[in-house]
CSV table of C-alpha atoms in Angstrom, one decimal:
chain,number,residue,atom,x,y,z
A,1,UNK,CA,0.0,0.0,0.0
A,2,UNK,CA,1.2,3.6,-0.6
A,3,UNK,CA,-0.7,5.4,1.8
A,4,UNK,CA,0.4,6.3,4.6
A,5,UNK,CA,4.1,6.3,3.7
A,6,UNK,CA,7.0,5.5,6.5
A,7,UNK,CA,8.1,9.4,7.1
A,8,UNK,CA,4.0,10.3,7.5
A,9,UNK,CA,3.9,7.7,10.5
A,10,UNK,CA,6.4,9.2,11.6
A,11,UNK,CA,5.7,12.7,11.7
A,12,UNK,CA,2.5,11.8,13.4
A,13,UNK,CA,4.3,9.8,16.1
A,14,UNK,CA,6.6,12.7,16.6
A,15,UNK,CA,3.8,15.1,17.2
A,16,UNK,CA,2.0,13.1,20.0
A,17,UNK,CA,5.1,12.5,21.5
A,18,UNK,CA,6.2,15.8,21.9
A,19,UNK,CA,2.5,16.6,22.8
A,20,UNK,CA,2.9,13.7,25.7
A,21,UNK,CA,6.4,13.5,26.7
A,22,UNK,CA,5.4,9.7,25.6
A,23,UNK,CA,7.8,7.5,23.2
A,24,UNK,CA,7.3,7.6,20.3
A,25,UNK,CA,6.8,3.8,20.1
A,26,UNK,CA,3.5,4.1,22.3
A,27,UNK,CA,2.1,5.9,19.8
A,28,UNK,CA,-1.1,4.2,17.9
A,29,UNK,CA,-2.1,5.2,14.8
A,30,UNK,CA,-5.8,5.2,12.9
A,31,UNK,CA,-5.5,5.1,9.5
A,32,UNK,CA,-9.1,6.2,8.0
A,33,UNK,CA,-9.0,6.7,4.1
A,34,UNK,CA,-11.2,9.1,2.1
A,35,UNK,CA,-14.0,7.3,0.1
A,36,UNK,CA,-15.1,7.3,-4.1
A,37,UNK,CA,-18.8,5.9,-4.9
A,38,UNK,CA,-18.4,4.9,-8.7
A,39,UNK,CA,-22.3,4.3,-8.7
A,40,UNK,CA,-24.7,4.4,-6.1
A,41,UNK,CA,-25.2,8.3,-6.3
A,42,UNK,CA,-27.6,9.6,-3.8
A,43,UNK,CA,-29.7,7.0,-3.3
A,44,UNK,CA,-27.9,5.3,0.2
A,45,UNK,CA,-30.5,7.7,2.0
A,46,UNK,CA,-33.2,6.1,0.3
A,47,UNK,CA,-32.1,2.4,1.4
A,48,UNK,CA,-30.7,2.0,-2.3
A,49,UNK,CA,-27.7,-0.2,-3.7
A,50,UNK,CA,-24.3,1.7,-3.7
A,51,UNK,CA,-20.9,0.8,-4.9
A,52,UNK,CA,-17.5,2.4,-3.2
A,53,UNK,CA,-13.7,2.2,-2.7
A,54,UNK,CA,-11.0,4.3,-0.9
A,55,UNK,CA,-8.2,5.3,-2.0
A,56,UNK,CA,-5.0,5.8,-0.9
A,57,UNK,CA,-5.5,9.8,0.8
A,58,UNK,CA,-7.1,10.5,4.1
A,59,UNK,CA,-7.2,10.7,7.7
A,60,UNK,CA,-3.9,10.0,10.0
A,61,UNK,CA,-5.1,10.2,13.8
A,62,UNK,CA,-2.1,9.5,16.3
A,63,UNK,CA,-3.1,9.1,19.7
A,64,UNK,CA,-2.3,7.3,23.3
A,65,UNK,CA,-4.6,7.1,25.7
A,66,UNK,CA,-4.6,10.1,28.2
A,67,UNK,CA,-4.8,7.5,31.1
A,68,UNK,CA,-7.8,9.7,32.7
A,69,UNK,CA,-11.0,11.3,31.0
A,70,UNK,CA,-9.1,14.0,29.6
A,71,UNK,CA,-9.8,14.3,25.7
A,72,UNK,CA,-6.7,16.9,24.3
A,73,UNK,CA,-6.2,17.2,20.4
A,74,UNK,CA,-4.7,19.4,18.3
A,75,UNK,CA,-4.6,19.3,14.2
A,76,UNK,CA,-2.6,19.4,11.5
A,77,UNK,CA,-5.1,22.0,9.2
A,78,UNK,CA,-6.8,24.0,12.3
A,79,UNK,CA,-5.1,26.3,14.8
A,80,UNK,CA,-6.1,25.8,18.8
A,81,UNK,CA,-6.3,22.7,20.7
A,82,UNK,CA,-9.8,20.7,21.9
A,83,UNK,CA,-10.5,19.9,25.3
A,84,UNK,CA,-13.0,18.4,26.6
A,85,UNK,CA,-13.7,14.7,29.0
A,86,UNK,CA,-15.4,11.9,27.8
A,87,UNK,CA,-17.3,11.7,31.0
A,88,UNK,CA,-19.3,15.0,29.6
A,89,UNK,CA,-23.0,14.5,28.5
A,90,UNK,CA,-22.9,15.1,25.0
A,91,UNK,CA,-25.8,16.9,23.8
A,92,UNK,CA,-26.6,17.6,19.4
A,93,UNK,CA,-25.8,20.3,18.0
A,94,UNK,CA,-27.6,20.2,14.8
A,95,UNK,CA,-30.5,22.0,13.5
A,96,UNK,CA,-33.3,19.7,14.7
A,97,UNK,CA,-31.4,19.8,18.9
A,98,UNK,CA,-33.5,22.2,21.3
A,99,UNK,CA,-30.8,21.0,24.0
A,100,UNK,CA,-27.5,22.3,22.5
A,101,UNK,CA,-27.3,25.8,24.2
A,102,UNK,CA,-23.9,24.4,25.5
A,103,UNK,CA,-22.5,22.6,22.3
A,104,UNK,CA,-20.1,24.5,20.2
A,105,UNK,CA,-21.2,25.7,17.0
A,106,UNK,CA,-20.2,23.7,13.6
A,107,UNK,CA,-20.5,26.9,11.6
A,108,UNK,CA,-17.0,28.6,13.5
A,109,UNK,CA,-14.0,27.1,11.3
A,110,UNK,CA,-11.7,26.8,14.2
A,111,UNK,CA,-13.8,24.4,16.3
A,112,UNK,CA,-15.5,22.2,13.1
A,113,UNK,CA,-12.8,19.7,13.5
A,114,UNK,CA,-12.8,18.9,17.7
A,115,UNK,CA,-16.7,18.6,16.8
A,116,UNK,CA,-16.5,15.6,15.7
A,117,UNK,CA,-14.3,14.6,18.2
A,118,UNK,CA,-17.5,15.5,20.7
A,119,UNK,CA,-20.0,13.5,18.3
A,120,UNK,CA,-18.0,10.4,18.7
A,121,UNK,CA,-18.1,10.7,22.5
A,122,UNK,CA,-22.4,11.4,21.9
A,123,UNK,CA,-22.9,8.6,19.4
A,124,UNK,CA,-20.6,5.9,22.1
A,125,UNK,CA,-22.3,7.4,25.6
A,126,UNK,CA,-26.0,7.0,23.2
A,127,UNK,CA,-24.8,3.3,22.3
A,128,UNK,CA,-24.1,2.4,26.1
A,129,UNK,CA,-20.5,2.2,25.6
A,130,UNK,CA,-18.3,2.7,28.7
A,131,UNK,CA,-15.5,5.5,28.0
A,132,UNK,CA,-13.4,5.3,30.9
A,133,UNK,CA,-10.6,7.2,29.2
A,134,UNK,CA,-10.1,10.3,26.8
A,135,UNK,CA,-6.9,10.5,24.2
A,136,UNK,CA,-4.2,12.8,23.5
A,137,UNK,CA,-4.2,13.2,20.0
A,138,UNK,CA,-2.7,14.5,16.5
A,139,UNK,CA,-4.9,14.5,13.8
A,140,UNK,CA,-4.0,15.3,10.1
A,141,UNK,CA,-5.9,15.4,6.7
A,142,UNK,CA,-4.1,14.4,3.2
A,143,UNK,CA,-3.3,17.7,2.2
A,144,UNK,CA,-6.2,20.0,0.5
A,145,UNK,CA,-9.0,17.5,0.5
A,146,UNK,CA,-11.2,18.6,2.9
A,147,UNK,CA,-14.6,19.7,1.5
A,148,UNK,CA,-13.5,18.0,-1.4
A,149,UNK,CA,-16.6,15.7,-1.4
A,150,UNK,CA,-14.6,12.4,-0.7
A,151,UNK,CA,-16.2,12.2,2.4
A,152,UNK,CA,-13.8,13.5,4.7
A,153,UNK,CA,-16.3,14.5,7.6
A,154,UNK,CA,-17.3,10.5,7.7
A,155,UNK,CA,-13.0,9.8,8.1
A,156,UNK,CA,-13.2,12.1,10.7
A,157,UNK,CA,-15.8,10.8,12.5
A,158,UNK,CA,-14.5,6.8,12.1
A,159,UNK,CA,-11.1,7.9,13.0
A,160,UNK,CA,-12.3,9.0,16.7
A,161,UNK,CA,-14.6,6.2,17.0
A,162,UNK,CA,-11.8,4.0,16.6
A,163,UNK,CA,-9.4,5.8,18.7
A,164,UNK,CA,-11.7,6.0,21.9
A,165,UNK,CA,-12.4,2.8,21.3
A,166,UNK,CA,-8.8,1.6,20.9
A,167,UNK,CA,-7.9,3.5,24.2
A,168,UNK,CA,-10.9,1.8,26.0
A,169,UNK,CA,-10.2,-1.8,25.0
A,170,UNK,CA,-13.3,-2.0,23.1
A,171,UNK,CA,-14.8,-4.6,20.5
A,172,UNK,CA,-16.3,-3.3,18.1
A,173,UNK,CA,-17.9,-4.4,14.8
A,174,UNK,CA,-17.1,-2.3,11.2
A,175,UNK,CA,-21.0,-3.3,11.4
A,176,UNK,CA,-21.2,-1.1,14.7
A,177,UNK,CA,-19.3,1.2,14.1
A,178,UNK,CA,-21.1,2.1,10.9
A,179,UNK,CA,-24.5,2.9,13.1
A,180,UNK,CA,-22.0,5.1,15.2
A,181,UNK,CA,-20.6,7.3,12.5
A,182,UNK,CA,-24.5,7.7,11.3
A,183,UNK,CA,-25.1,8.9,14.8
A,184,UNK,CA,-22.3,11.5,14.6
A,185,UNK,CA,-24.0,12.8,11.2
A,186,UNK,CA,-27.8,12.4,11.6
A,187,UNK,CA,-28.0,12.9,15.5
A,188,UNK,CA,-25.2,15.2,16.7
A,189,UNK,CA,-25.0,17.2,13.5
A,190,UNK,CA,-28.5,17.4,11.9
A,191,UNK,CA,-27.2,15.6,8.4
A,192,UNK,CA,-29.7,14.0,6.7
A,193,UNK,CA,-27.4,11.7,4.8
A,194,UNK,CA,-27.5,7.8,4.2
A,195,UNK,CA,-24.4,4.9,5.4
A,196,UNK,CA,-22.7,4.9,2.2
A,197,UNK,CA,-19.7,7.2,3.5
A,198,UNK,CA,-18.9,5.4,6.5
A,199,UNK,CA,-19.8,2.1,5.2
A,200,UNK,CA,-17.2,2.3,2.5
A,201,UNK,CA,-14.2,3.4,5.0
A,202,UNK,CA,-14.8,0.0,7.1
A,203,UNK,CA,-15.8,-2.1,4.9
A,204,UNK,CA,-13.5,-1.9,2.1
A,205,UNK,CA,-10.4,-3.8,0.6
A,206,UNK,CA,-7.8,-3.3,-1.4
A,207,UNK,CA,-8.7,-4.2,-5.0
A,208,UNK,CA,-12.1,-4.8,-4.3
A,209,UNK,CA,-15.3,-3.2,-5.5
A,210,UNK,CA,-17.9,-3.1,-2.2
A,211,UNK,CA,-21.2,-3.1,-3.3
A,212,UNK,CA,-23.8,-2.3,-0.5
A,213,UNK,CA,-27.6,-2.5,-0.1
A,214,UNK,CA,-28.6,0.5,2.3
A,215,UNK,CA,-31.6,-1.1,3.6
A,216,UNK,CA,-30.8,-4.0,4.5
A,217,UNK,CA,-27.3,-3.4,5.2
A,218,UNK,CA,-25.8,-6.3,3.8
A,219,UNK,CA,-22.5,-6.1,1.5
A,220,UNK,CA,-20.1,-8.0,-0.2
A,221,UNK,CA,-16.7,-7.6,-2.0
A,222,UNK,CA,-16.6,-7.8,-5.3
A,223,UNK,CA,-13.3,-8.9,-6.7
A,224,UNK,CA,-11.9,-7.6,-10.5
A,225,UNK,CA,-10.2,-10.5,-12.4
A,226,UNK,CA,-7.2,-9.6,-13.8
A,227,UNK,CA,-6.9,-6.6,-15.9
A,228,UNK,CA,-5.9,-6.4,-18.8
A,229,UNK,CA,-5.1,-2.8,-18.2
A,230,UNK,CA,-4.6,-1.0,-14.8
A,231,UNK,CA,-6.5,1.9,-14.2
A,232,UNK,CA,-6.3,5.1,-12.1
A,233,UNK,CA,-8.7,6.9,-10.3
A,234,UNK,CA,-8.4,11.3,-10.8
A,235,UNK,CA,-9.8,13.7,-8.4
A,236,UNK,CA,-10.9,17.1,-10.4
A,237,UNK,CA,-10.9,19.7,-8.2
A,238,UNK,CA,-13.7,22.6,-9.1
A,239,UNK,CA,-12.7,25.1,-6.0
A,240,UNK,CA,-16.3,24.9,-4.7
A,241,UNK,CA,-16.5,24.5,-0.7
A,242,UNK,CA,-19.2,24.1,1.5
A,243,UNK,CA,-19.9,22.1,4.5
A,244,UNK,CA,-23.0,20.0,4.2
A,245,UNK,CA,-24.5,20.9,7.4
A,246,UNK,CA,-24.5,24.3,5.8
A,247,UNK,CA,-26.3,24.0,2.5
A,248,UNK,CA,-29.7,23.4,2.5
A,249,UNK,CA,-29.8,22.0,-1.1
A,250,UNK,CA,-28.8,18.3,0.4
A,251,UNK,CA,-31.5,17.8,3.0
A,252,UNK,CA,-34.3,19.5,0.2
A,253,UNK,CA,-33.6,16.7,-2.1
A,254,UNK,CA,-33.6,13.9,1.2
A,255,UNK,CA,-37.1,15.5,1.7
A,256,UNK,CA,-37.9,15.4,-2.4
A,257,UNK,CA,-37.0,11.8,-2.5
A,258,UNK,CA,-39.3,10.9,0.8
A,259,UNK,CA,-42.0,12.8,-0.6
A,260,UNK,CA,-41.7,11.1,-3.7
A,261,UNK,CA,-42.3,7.7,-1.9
A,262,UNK,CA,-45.0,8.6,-0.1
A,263,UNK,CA,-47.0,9.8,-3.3
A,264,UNK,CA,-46.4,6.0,-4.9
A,265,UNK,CA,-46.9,4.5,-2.0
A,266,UNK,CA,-50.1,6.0,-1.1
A,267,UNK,CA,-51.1,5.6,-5.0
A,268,UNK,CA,-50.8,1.6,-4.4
A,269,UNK,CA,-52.2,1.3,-0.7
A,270,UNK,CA,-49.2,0.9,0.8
A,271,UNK,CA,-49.2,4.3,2.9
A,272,UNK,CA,-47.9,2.7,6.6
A,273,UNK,CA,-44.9,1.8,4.8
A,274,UNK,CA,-42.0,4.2,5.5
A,275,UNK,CA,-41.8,6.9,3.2
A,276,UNK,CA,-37.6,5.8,1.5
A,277,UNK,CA,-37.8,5.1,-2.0
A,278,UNK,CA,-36.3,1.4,-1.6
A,279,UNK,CA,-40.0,0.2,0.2
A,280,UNK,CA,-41.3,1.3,-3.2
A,281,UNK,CA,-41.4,-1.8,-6.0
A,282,UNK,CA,-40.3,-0.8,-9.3
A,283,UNK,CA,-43.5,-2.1,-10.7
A,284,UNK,CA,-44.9,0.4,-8.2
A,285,UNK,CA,-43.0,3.2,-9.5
A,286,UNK,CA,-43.6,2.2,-13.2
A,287,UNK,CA,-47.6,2.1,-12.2
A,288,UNK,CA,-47.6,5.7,-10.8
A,289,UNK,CA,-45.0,7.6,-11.5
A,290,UNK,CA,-47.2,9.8,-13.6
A,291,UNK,CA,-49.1,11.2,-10.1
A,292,UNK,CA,-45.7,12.9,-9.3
A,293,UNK,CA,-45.1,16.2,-9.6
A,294,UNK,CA,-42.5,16.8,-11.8
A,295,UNK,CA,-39.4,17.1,-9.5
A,296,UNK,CA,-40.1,14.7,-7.5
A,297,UNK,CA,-40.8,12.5,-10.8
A,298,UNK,CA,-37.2,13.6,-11.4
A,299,UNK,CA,-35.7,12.1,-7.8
A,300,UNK,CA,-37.5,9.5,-8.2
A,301,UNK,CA,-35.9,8.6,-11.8
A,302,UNK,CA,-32.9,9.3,-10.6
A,303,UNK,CA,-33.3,6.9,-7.9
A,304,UNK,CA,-34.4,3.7,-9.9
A,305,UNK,CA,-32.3,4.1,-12.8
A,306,UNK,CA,-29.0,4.5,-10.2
A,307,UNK,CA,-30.0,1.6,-8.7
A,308,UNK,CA,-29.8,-0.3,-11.9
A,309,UNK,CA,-26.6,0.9,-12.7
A,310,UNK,CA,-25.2,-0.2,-9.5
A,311,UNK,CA,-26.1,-3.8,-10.4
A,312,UNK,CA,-24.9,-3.5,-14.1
A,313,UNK,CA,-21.7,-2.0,-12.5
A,314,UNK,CA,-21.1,-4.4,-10.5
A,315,UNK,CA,-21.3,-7.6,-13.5
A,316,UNK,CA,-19.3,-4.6,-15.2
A,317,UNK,CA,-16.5,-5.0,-12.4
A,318,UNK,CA,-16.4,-8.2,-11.6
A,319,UNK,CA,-16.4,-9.4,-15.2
A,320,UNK,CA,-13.4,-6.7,-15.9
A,321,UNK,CA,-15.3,-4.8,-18.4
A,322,UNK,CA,-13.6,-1.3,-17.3
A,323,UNK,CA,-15.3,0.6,-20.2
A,324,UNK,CA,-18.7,-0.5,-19.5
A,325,UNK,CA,-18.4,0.4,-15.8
A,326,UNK,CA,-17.2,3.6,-17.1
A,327,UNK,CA,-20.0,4.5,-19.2
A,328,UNK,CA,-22.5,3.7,-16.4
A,329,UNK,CA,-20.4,6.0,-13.9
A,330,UNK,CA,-20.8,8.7,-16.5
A,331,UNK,CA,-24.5,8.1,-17.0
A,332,UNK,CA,-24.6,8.6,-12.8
A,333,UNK,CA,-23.2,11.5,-13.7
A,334,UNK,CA,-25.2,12.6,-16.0
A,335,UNK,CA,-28.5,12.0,-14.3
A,336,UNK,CA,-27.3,13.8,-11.0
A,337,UNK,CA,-27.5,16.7,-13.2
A,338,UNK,CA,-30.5,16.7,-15.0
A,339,UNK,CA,-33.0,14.2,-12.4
A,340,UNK,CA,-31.4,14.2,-9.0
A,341,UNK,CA,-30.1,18.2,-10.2
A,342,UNK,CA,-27.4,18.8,-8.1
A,343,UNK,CA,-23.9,20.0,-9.2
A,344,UNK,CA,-23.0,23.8,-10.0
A,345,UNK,CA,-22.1,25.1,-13.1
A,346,UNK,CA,-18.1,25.0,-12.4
A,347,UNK,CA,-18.8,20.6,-11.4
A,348,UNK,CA,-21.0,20.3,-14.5
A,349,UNK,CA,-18.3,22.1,-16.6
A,350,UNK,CA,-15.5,20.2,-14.6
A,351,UNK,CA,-17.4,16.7,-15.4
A,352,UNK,CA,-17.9,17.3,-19.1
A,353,UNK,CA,-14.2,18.4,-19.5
A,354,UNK,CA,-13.0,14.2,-17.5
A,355,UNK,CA,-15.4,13.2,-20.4
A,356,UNK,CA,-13.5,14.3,-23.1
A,357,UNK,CA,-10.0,14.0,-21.5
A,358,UNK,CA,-8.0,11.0,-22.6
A,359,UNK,CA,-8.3,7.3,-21.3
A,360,UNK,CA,-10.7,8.5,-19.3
A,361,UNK,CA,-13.5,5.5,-19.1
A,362,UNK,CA,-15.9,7.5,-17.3
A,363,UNK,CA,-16.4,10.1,-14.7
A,364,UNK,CA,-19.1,11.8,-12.6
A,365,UNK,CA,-19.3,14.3,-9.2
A,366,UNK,CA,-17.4,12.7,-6.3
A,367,UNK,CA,-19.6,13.7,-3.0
A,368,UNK,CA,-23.0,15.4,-2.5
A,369,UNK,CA,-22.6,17.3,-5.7
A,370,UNK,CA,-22.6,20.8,-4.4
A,371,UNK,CA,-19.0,21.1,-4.1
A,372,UNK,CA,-15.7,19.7,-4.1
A,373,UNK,CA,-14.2,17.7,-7.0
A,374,UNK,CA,-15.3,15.4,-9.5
A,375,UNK,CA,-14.2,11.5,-9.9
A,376,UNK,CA,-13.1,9.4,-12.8
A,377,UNK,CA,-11.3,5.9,-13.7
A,378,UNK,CA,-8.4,6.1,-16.5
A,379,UNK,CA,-6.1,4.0,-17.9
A,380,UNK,CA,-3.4,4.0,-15.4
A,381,UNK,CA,-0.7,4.5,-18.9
A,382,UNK,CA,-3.0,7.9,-19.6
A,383,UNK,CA,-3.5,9.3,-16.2
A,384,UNK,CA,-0.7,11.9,-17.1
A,385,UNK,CA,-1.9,13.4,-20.4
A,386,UNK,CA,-5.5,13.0,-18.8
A,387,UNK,CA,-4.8,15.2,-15.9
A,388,UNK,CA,-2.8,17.8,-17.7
A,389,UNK,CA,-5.9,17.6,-20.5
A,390,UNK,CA,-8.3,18.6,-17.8
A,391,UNK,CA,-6.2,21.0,-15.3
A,392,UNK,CA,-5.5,23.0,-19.1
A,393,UNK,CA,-9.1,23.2,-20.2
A,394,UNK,CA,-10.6,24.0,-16.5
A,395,UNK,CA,-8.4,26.7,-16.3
A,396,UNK,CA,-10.1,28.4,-19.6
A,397,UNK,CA,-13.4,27.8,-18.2
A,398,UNK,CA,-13.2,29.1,-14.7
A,399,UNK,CA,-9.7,30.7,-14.4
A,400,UNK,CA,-10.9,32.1,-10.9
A,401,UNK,CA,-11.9,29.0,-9.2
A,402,UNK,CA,-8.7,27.3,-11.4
A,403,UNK,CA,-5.9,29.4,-10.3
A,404,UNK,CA,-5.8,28.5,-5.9
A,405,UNK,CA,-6.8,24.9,-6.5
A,406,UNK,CA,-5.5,22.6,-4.2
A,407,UNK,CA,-2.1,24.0,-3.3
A,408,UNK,CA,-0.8,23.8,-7.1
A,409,UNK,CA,-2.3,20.0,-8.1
A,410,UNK,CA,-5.7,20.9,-9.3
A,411,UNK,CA,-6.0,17.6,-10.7
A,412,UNK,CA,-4.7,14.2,-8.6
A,413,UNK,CA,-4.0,10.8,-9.6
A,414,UNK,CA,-4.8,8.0,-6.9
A,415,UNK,CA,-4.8,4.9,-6.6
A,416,UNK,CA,-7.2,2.1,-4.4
A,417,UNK,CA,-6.9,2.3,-1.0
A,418,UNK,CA,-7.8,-0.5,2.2
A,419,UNK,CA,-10.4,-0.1,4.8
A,420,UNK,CA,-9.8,1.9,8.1
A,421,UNK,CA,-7.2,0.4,10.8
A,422,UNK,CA,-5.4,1.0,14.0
A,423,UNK,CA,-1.9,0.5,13.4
C-alpha cells in the first residue's frame, strides 16, 4: 500500500510525543481513508444499492490514551487545541437539537474539527458504551481535501470512533461502528445523509469493489479479475467549498425523494410503509410515477435508474469490463444533473471536460454534488496526459476558481486504498 508512507507515521508519532512526553513507540495510529462511490449516487438515503472504494489519501489520527478522562487534540489544518472529558454528557448540536445551548457551533472554522471529536463521544455514551478514558491526539488530513466531497467529515468521525475505542479496549464491529458514525452525522450534527460514506471506509479492501444494499445493510466484495489494463482513479478539483451541514440543497432533495415515496406508496395502498424510495417496487413506480409532480418524478428517476446501474456496475466490475463500468459512472453523472439536479455550473463544466479528456473510461461528481471535486477511472498509462488535459481546459473555463486549486495540483491521480485500521 502507498498510503500512509514511513516518514507520515512518523511525523504523526513525533507530534503526540512531543504533545505527551510519551515514546514515540507508544504511539497508535488510525488510518481512515477518504472514500469514491463509482455508482450508487444519492440513493444510500433512500435504502438504495451503492458501490464504493478508498483510495490511498485520508485521515492519519495519532493518539495514546490520556490514562484519565481528559480528551486533548490538536490538528494538522486547524489552529487551537480541543479539550474536553469523555465523561461530559454530549448533547446535538444540529439544526433539529432544542438541548444544544452548550454545544459548540459547527459553523466557527476553528472548532468544526474537535466537533466531531464531541460527536463520537455522543454517538458511544447513546450506544451504552463505557469511555473510561479520553486521548491525546494529532490529527492530520491528506493535504487540500477537505470539502472535497470524498467524504472526509465521515474519516473524521471513524477515525475518533476507533481511537476511543482503541484506548478503552473495546470490541467493536465495522457493522457497529457504521450505526456510530451515522449517529455523529444524523444525530449530533443534523445531516440527513445515508451509510454509504462510513460504510465504504470500514468495509472496504484493497482491490475490491464493495457493493452495499442500504436497507438491509448487507454487503459483499466484489473482486476484479485480472486486468488487462490497470486503471487510475483522478480527483478534479472545481474550487467549490461548502460544509453539508451548511447547505440546505442536500437535506431539500432527502425531503424530495421521501416525498416522492410517499405519493407512490399512497397511490398503491401501501401508505404505513416508511416513506424511503427502496420500500417502493419498481412495478410500483412504473404504475404511478405519472401522479408525481415533476421534481419529484425527477428524484425518483434518478433513484431507480442508479440503482440499476449499481447492479450492471457491479457484472461490469467483476467481469473486468472497465469501459462499461465507465460509461455507467458517467450516465450517474449525468442523471445527477439533470433528475437528481445537483452539481453547480463549475462541477457540470469540470465533469464534461474528465469526459473528453484521454483514457478516461468515465467520470461523474465525487460527494454530495454541491461542491468539491469530480471522480473518474483512467487508464493508469493515460492518467498523465488525462490530468494535464483537464487542469489546461478547467483553467479556460473558470480561471478564478482554477488558479488557488489545491495547493498547485488541481488535478490528482490515486490509486485504491484498504479499509480503516489501528496501526
Amino acid at each position: 500500500m502507498s498510503w500512509p508512507t514511513e516518514s507520515e507515521l512518523i511525523s504523526i508519532k513525533e507530534a503526540v510525543a512531543q504533545m505527551t512526553g510519551r515514546d514515540r513507540g507508544e504511539v497508535r495510529v488510525v488510518v481512515s481513508p477518504y472514500r469514491i462511490c463509482p455508482l450508487g449516487a444519492h440513493i444510500d438515503h433512500q435504502g438504495g444499492t451503492v458501490s464504493a472504494m478508498t483510495i490511498n489519501k485520508g485521515i492519519l489520527l495519532g493518539f495514546v490514551p490520556s490514562g484519565d478522562t481528559q480528551v486533548q487534540l490538536r490538528s494538522a489544518q486547524f489552529e487551537g487545541e480541543v479539550c474536553f472529558r469523555v465523561d461530559e454528557i454530549q448533547h446535538p448540536i444540529g439544526p433539529a437539537n432544542k438541548n444544544g445551548a452548550n454545544s459548540p457551533s459547527p459553523s466557527k472554522e476553528k472548532s468544526i474539527w474537535g466537533t466531531y471529536a464531541r460527536g463520537a463521544v455522543y454517538a458511544l455514551q447513546t450506544s451504552k458504551k463505557n469511555l473510561k478514558q479520553g486521548i491525546v491526539g494529532y490529527i492530520s488530513g491528506s493535504d487540500g481535501l477537505d470539502s472535497s466531497g470524498l467524504s472526509s467529515s465521515a474519516a473524521v468521525g471513524v477515525a475518533y470512533l476507533l481511537a476511543l475505542e482503541s484506548a478503552n479496549e473495546l470490541s467493536v464491529s465495522p457493522t457497529e461502528n457504521i450505526e456510530y458514525d451515522r449517529l455523529i452525522e444524523n444525530r449530533y450534527l443534523g445531516l440527513r445523509n445515508g451509510i454509504l460514506d462510513q460504510s465504504a471506509i470500514l468495509l472496504s479492501s484493497y482491490g475490491c469493489l464493495t457493493y452495499m444494499d442500504c436497507k438491509t445493510m448487507e454487503h459483499k466484495l466484489v473482486e476484479a479479475p485480472e486486468l488487462e489494463k490497470p486503471f487510475r482513479i483522478l480527483l478534479a478539483f472545481s474550487g467549490l467549498r461548502q460544509a453539508l451541514t451548511t447547505n440546505p440543497g442536500y437535506n431539500l432533495r432527502v425531503a424530495e425523494c421521501q416525498e416522492a415515496a410517499k405519493v407512490l406508496l399512497t397511490a398503491s395502498g401501501n401508505s404505513e410503509l416508511e416513506p424511503t424510495l427502496c420500500n417502493v417496487e419498481h412495478a410500483v413506480y412504473e404504475a404511478h410515477k405519472h401522479e408525481l409532480k415533476p421534481v419529484l418524478a425527477r428524484r425518483a428517476e434518478h433513484y431507480f435508474s442508479e440503482n440499476m446501474r449499481v447492479i450492471k456496475g457491479r457484472e461490469a466490475w467483476a467481469s473486468g469490463n472497465l469501459e462499461e463500468f465507465g460509461k455507467l459512472i458517467s450516465a450517474s453523472g449525468l442523471s445527477s444533473i439533470e433528475n437528481y439536479e445537483c452539481g453547480a455550473e463549475p462541477l457540470i463544466q469540470l465533469y464534461k471536460i474528465l469526459l473528453k479528456a484521454p483514457g478516461v473510461y468515465g467520470a461523474r461528481f465525487s460527494g454530495a454534488g454541491f461542491r468539491g471535486c469530480c471522480v473518474a477511472f483512467v487508464d493508469a498509462e493515460k492518467a498523465e496526459a488525462a490530468a494535464s488535459y483537464v487542469k489546461d481546459e478547467y483553467e479556460k473555463t473558470q480561471p478564478e476558481f482554477a488558479k488557488n486549486l489545491n495547493g498547485g495540483k488541481p488535478v490528482l491521480i490515486c490509486e485504491a486504498g484498504d479499509s480503516a485500521r489501528v496501526l
